[in-house]
Coordinates of C-alpha atoms and ligand atoms in Angstrom, one line a residue:
X1 CA 14.1 -63.7 147.4
X2 CA 14.1 -64.5 143.8
X3 CA 17.6 -64.8 142.4
X4 CA 17.4 -63.1 139.1
X5 CA 19.0 -65.0 136.1
X6 CA 18.8 -61.9 133.9
X7 CA 22.0 -60.0 134.2
X8 CA 22.0 -56.1 134.5
X9 CA 23.5 -55.9 131.0
X10 CA 20.8 -58.2 129.5
X11 CA 18.1 -56.2 131.4
X12 CA 19.3 -52.9 129.8
X13 CA 19.7 -54.4 126.4
X14 CA 16.1 -55.9 126.5
X15 CA 14.7 -52.7 127.9
X16 CA 16.2 -50.9 124.9
X17 CA 14.8 -53.4 122.4
X18 CA 11.4 -53.3 124.0
X19 CA 11.3 -49.5 124.2
X20 CA 12.5 -48.9 120.6
X21 CA 10.1 -51.3 118.9
X22 CA 6.7 -50.7 117.5
X23 CA 5.6 -53.8 115.6
X24 CA 6.5 -57.0 117.5
X25 CA 6.1 -60.6 116.3
X26 CA 6.3 -63.4 118.8
X27 CA 6.9 -66.9 117.4
X28 CA 6.9 -70.2 119.2
X29 CA 7.3 -73.9 118.2
X30 CA 5.3 -76.4 116.2
X31 CA 2.6 -78.4 118.1
X32 CA 2.5 -75.5 120.6
X33 CA 2.2 -76.6 124.2
X34 CA 1.3 -74.8 127.3
X35 CA 4.7 -73.2 127.7
X36 CA 4.7 -72.1 124.0
X37 CA 1.3 -70.4 124.2
X38 CA 1.7 -69.3 127.8
X39 CA 5.1 -67.6 127.3
X40 CA 4.0 -66.0 124.0
X41 CA 0.8 -64.6 125.5
X42 CA 2.6 -63.5 128.7
X43 CA 5.1 -61.5 126.7
X44 CA 2.2 -60.3 124.5
X45 CA 0.2 -58.9 127.3
X46 CA 3.2 -57.1 128.7
X47 CA 4.2 -55.5 125.4
X48 CA 0.5 -54.7 124.4
X49 CA 0.0 -52.8 127.7
X50 CA 3.3 -50.9 126.8
X51 CA 1.4 -49.7 123.8
X52 CA 3.1 -52.0 121.2
X53 CA 1.5 -53.6 118.3
X54 CA 2.1 -57.3 118.9
X55 CA 1.2 -60.5 117.0
X56 CA 1.8 -64.0 118.1
X57 CA 2.4 -66.5 115.3
X58 CA 2.7 -70.3 115.7
X59 CA 3.3 -72.9 113.0
X60 CA 0.1 -74.9 113.6
X61 CA -3.0 -75.3 115.7
X62 CA -2.7 -75.5 119.5
X63 CA -5.0 -77.7 121.7
X64 CA -8.5 -76.3 122.7
X65 CA -7.6 -76.5 126.4
X66 CA -5.5 -73.4 126.0
X67 CA -8.3 -71.3 124.5
X68 CA -9.3 -69.8 127.9
X69 CA -6.2 -67.6 127.8
X70 CA -7.0 -64.0 126.9
X71 CA -6.4 -63.1 123.2
X72 CA -5.5 -66.7 122.4
X73 CA -8.1 -66.3 119.6
X74 CA -5.8 -63.6 118.1
X75 CA -2.9 -66.0 117.6
X76 CA -2.0 -66.4 114.0
X77 CA -1.7 -70.1 112.8
X78 CA 1.0 -69.9 110.1
X79 CA -0.3 -73.0 108.3
X80 CA -3.7 -71.3 107.7
X81 CA -2.8 -67.7 107.2
X82 CA 0.6 -67.8 105.5
X83 CA 0.2 -64.6 103.4
X84 CA -1.1 -62.5 106.2
X85 CA 1.6 -63.8 108.6
X86 CA 4.4 -63.1 106.0
X87 CA 3.2 -59.5 105.7
X88 CA 3.2 -59.1 109.4
X89 CA 6.6 -60.5 109.8
X90 CA 8.0 -58.3 107.0
X91 CA 6.7 -55.2 108.9
X92 CA 8.0 -56.3 112.3
X93 CA 10.9 -54.3 113.9
X94 CA 11.4 -57.0 116.6
X95 CA 10.9 -60.7 116.5
X96 CA 10.9 -62.7 119.8
X97 CA 11.5 -66.4 119.5
X98 CA 10.2 -68.3 122.5
X99 CA 10.5 -71.9 123.8
X100 CA 12.6 -73.4 120.9
X101 CA 16.3 -73.7 120.2
X102 CA 16.7 -74.3 116.5
X103 CA 14.9 -72.9 113.4
X104 CA 13.5 -76.3 112.4
X105 CA 11.3 -76.4 115.4
X106 CA 9.0 -73.7 113.7
X107 CA 8.7 -75.6 110.5
X108 CA 8.0 -73.4 107.5
X109 CA 7.7 -70.4 109.6
X110 CA 11.5 -70.5 109.8
X111 CA 11.8 -69.1 106.3
X112 CA 10.2 -65.6 106.9
X113 CA 11.7 -65.5 110.4
X114 CA 15.2 -66.2 109.3
X115 CA 15.0 -63.9 106.3
X116 CA 13.7 -61.0 108.4
X117 CA 16.6 -58.5 109.1
X118 CA 15.0 -56.8 112.1
X119 CA 16.1 -57.2 115.7
X120 CA 15.5 -60.6 117.3
X121 CA 15.4 -62.0 120.8
X122 CA 15.6 -65.6 121.7
X123 CA 14.2 -66.8 125.1
X124 CA 14.4 -70.6 125.6
X125 CA 15.4 -73.4 128.0
X126 CA 16.4 -76.2 125.6
X127 CA 20.0 -77.2 125.2
X128 CA 22.0 -76.1 122.2
X129 CA 20.4 -72.8 121.2
X130 CA 21.0 -71.6 117.7
X131 CA 22.4 -68.2 118.4
X132 CA 21.3 -66.8 115.0
X133 CA 17.8 -66.8 116.4
X134 CA 18.5 -63.8 118.6
X135 CA 20.7 -60.7 118.8
X136 CA 19.9 -61.2 122.4
X137 CA 19.9 -64.7 123.6
X138 CA 18.4 -65.6 127.0
X139 CA 19.0 -69.4 127.2
X140 CA 18.8 -71.2 130.5
X141 CA 18.6 -75.0 130.3
X142 CA 18.0 -75.1 134.1
X143 CA 14.9 -73.0 133.9
X144 CA 11.6 -74.9 134.5
X145 CA 10.0 -73.3 131.6
X146 CA 10.2 -70.4 129.2
X147 CA 7.4 -68.8 131.1
X148 CA 9.7 -68.7 134.1
X149 CA 12.2 -66.8 132.0
X150 CA 9.6 -64.4 130.7
X151 CA 8.4 -63.7 134.3
X152 CA 12.0 -63.0 135.2
X153 CA 12.5 -60.7 132.2
X154 CA 9.3 -58.7 132.7
X155 CA 10.0 -58.2 136.4
X156 CA 13.6 -57.4 135.8
X157 CA 12.7 -54.7 133.3
X158 CA 9.5 -53.3 134.7
X159 CA 9.0 -54.7 138.1
X160 CA 6.1 -56.7 139.4
X161 CA 3.5 -54.1 138.4
X162 CA 4.6 -54.4 134.8
X163 CA 2.9 -57.8 134.4
X164 CA -0.8 -57.6 133.6
X165 CA -3.3 -60.1 135.2
X166 CA -3.9 -61.9 131.8
X167 CA -0.1 -62.2 131.4
X168 CA 0.2 -63.8 134.9
X169 CA -2.6 -66.3 134.0
X170 CA -0.8 -67.2 130.7
X171 CA 2.6 -67.5 132.4
X172 CA 1.1 -69.8 135.1
X173 CA -0.1 -72.2 132.3
X174 CA 3.5 -72.7 131.0
X175 CA 5.0 -73.0 134.5
X176 CA 2.5 -75.6 135.5
X177 CA 2.5 -77.7 132.3
X178 CA 6.2 -77.8 131.8
X179 CA 6.6 -79.1 135.3
X180 CA 3.7 -81.6 135.1
X181 CA 1.8 -79.4 137.6
X182 CA 5.0 -79.2 139.8
X183 CA 5.7 -82.9 139.6
X184 CA 9.2 -82.6 137.9
X185 CA 11.7 -79.9 137.0
X186 CA 10.5 -77.8 139.8
X187 CA 12.9 -78.4 142.7
X188 CA 14.3 -75.0 142.4
X189 CA 12.7 -72.9 145.2
X190 CA 12.5 -70.0 142.7
X191 CA 9.7 -71.8 140.8
X192 CA 7.5 -71.4 143.9
X193 CA 8.5 -67.9 144.5
X194 CA 7.3 -67.1 141.0
X195 CA 4.2 -69.2 141.6
X196 CA 3.4 -67.2 144.6
X197 CA 4.0 -63.9 142.9
X198 CA 1.5 -65.0 140.1
X199 CA -1.0 -66.0 142.8
X200 CA -0.5 -62.5 144.3
X201 CA -1.8 -61.2 141.0
X202 CA -5.0 -62.9 141.8
X203 CA -4.9 -65.8 139.4
X204 CA -7.1 -68.8 140.2
X205 CA -4.7 -71.7 139.8
X206 CA -7.3 -74.3 140.7
X207 CA -9.6 -73.1 138.0
X208 CA -6.8 -72.9 135.5
X209 CA -5.7 -76.5 136.3
X210 CA -9.2 -77.7 135.7
X211 CA -9.5 -75.7 132.4
X212 CA -6.3 -77.4 131.2
X213 CA -6.6 -81.0 132.7
X214 CA -10.3 -81.6 132.8
X215 CA -11.2 -80.7 129.3
X216 CA -11.5 -84.2 127.6
X217 CA -14.3 -85.7 125.6
X218 CA -15.7 -89.1 126.8
X219 CA -14.0 -90.6 123.7
X220 CA -10.6 -89.3 124.9
X221 CA -11.0 -90.8 128.3
X222 CA -11.9 -94.2 126.7
X223 CA -9.0 -93.8 124.3
X224 CA -6.6 -93.7 127.3
X225 CA -8.1 -96.9 128.5
X226 CA -7.7 -98.4 125.1
X227 CA -4.1 -97.4 124.7
X228 CA -3.1 -98.6 128.2
X229 CA -5.1 -101.9 127.9
X230 CA -4.6 -102.9 124.3
X231 CA -1.4 -101.1 123.0
X232 CA 1.1 -100.7 125.7
X233 CA 4.0 -103.1 125.4
X234 CA 6.0 -103.2 128.7
X235 CA 9.5 -104.5 129.0
X236 CA 9.6 -105.0 132.7
X237 CA 13.3 -106.1 132.8
X238 CA 14.2 -102.8 130.9
X239 CA 12.0 -100.5 133.0
X240 CA 10.7 -99.3 129.6
X241 CA 7.6 -99.4 127.4
X242 CA 6.2 -98.2 124.2
X243 CA 2.9 -97.9 122.5
X244 CA 1.9 -97.2 118.9
X245 CA -1.2 -95.5 117.6
X246 CA -2.3 -95.5 114.0
X247 CA -4.4 -92.9 112.2
X248 CA -7.3 -95.3 112.0
X249 CA -7.3 -95.8 115.8
X250 CA -7.2 -92.0 116.3
X251 CA -10.3 -91.7 114.0
X252 CA -12.1 -94.5 115.8
X253 CA -11.9 -92.4 119.0
X254 CA -12.8 -89.1 117.2
X255 CA -9.3 -87.7 117.9
X256 CA -8.9 -83.9 118.2
X257 CA -5.7 -82.0 118.8
X258 CA -4.5 -82.4 122.4
X259 CA -6.0 -85.9 122.9
X260 CA -2.6 -87.5 123.0
X261 CA -1.4 -85.0 125.7
X262 CA -0.3 -86.7 128.9
X263 CA -0.8 -90.3 127.8
X264 CA 3.0 -90.8 127.4
X265 CA 3.4 -90.0 131.1
X266 CA 1.1 -92.7 132.3
X267 CA 3.5 -95.7 131.9
X268 CA 6.0 -93.9 134.3
X269 CA 3.5 -94.8 137.1
X270 CA 4.8 -98.3 136.8
X271 CA 7.2 -98.9 139.8
X272 CA 10.7 -98.5 138.7
X273 CA 9.9 -97.4 135.2
X274 CA 12.5 -95.3 133.5
X275 CA 11.4 -94.7 129.9
X276 CA 8.1 -94.4 128.2
X277 CA 7.8 -94.1 124.4
X278 CA 4.8 -93.0 122.3
X279 CA 4.7 -93.6 118.5
X280 CA 1.8 -92.2 116.6
X281 CA 0.9 -91.5 113.0
X282 CA 0.3 -87.9 112.2
X283 CA -3.2 -87.2 111.1
X284 CA -2.2 -85.1 108.1
X285 CA 1.4 -85.9 107.0
X286 CA 3.0 -89.2 106.4
X287 CA 5.1 -89.4 109.4
X288 CA 5.3 -90.9 112.8
X289 CA 5.4 -88.5 115.8
X290 CA 7.5 -89.7 118.7
X291 CA 7.2 -88.6 122.3
X292 CA 9.4 -89.9 125.1
X293 CA 9.4 -89.4 128.9
X294 CA 11.9 -90.6 131.4
X295 CA 12.9 -90.2 135.1
X296 CA 16.1 -89.3 136.7
X297 CA 19.2 -89.6 134.5
X298 CA 17.9 -91.4 131.5
X299 CA 18.6 -88.9 128.6
X300 CA 15.5 -88.9 126.4
X301 CA 17.1 -86.2 124.3
X302 CA 20.1 -88.3 123.3
X303 CA 17.8 -91.3 122.7
X304 CA 15.6 -89.2 120.5
X305 CA 18.5 -87.6 118.6
X306 CA 20.0 -91.1 118.0
X307 CA 16.8 -92.8 116.7
X308 CA 14.1 -90.3 116.0
X309 CA 15.7 -87.2 114.3
X310 CA 14.7 -85.2 117.5
X311 CA 15.8 -84.0 120.8
X312 CA 14.5 -81.9 123.7
X313 CA 14.9 -82.1 127.4
X314 CA 16.6 -84.9 129.4
X315 CA 13.3 -86.2 130.7
X316 CA 10.9 -85.1 127.9
X317 CA 11.8 -85.3 124.2
X318 CA 10.4 -85.9 120.9
X319 CA 11.1 -86.5 117.3
X320 CA 9.8 -87.6 113.9
X321 CA 10.2 -90.6 111.5
X322 CA 9.3 -90.7 107.9
X323 CA 8.5 -94.4 107.5
X324 CA 5.8 -97.0 108.2
X325 CA 4.6 -97.8 111.8
X326 CA 6.1 -101.2 111.4
X327 CA 9.5 -99.7 110.7
X328 CA 9.1 -97.2 113.5
X329 CA 8.3 -100.1 115.9
X330 CA 11.4 -102.0 114.6
X331 CA 13.6 -99.0 115.2
X332 CA 12.1 -98.6 118.7
X333 CA 12.8 -102.2 119.6
X334 CA 16.4 -102.0 118.3
X335 CA 16.8 -98.8 120.2
X336 CA 15.6 -100.5 123.5
X337 CA 17.9 -103.4 122.8
X338 CA 20.9 -101.1 122.2
X339 CA 20.2 -99.2 125.5
X340 CA 19.3 -102.3 127.4
X341 CA 22.3 -102.2 129.7
X342 CA 21.7 -98.6 130.7
X343 CA 17.9 -99.3 131.2
X344 CA 18.3 -102.6 133.2
X345 CA 20.6 -100.9 135.8
X346 CA 18.8 -100.3 139.0
Ligands
5GP401 P1 6.3 -83.7 123.3 O1 6.6 -85.1 123.7 O2 5.5 -83.0 124.4 O3 5.8 -83.5 122.0 O4 7.7 -82.9 123.4 C1 8.4 -83.0 124.6 C2 9.6 -82.1 124.4 O5 10.4 -82.6 123.4 C3 9.2 -80.6 123.9 O6 9.1 -79.8 124.9 C4 10.4 -80.3 123.0 O7 11.3 -79.6 123.8 C5 11.0 -81.6 122.7 N1 10.8 -82.0 121.2 C6 9.7 -82.6 120.7 N2 9.8 -82.9 119.4 C7 11.1 -82.5 119.1 C8 11.9 -82.5 117.9 O8 11.5 -83.0 116.9 N3 13.2 -82.0 118.0 C9 13.6 -81.4 119.2 N4 14.8 -80.9 119.1 N5 12.9 -81.4 120.3 C10 11.7 -81.9 120.3
MN402 MN1 9.1 -75.2 127.4

């Protein structure tokens, strides 16, 4: 049996909010991932079936390999449709903030969202939620994904039948991608109960996995080889590594959004490896985007907060630096040095 994390009081409050709204806006974080898009569309399909007028808005473009999700083409990209999005937000009587903990995670979209005086709900699994993002805050850092929490919410409110098939497909996407296809963050048996409930809806997980994972261009596959062969700097004694990618290198391999996805996980295949760091120049703004991945107890979020103006989960975090790549590399080498005792330990 699924142990529900949503209390009876939360269930009745959420029910009230979802019953009394007409125009709903769902927002999720910048550089939207599978959990951001999946949880947003999962809730979207539930509320749309309830007869609500729902709009999903994200700060910027999401990777093509999430385009198979039903109605993903209706997602409003704030960067591209600011005026339209601002109107929709001003008319909303409910805003749902999904899969982020602080307003800065939605970039400029935070301005209209924080200004809006309507009811708000925050559903998230990152540490340190900013409670001003929701009149109702459903925050569980031990949840595998926001999709898991949306599944729990929908079934707590409306039961299993309340979740439409397209919603089940979307929720699966976030459950799968936030756990690295059930490789981490998924020791809670509930994850597999939810997975089996989604399968019972008739979703084809093998097909969805292929749509998400096997969607690269030949250039992207060669790019992976290039990064690992030419760019990866391994510190074997520290069980750590980093690689840096410039804008020119991205151009050389005809980079498209999503092409960096997953590469930062690869060095963790080295025996005993604890920390993998990816530094790459943004394709538009003058900044370096950082992604980190770790295993066991190494706290990527503390590491990213200390050096990269970022944060996230213990084993997967990110951040940004506004400097040159040379400086970002210097910061990274100093960071590895400063954490060397912790990294060296077996
Ligand atoms: P990714 O490496 O996939 O971009 O991000 C991994 C995780 O780190 C994300 O799920 C997100 O929770 C977190 N993260 C990424 N960038 C930032 C950031 O700038 N600030 C914070 N607080 N978290 C971030
Ligand atoms: Mn997530």
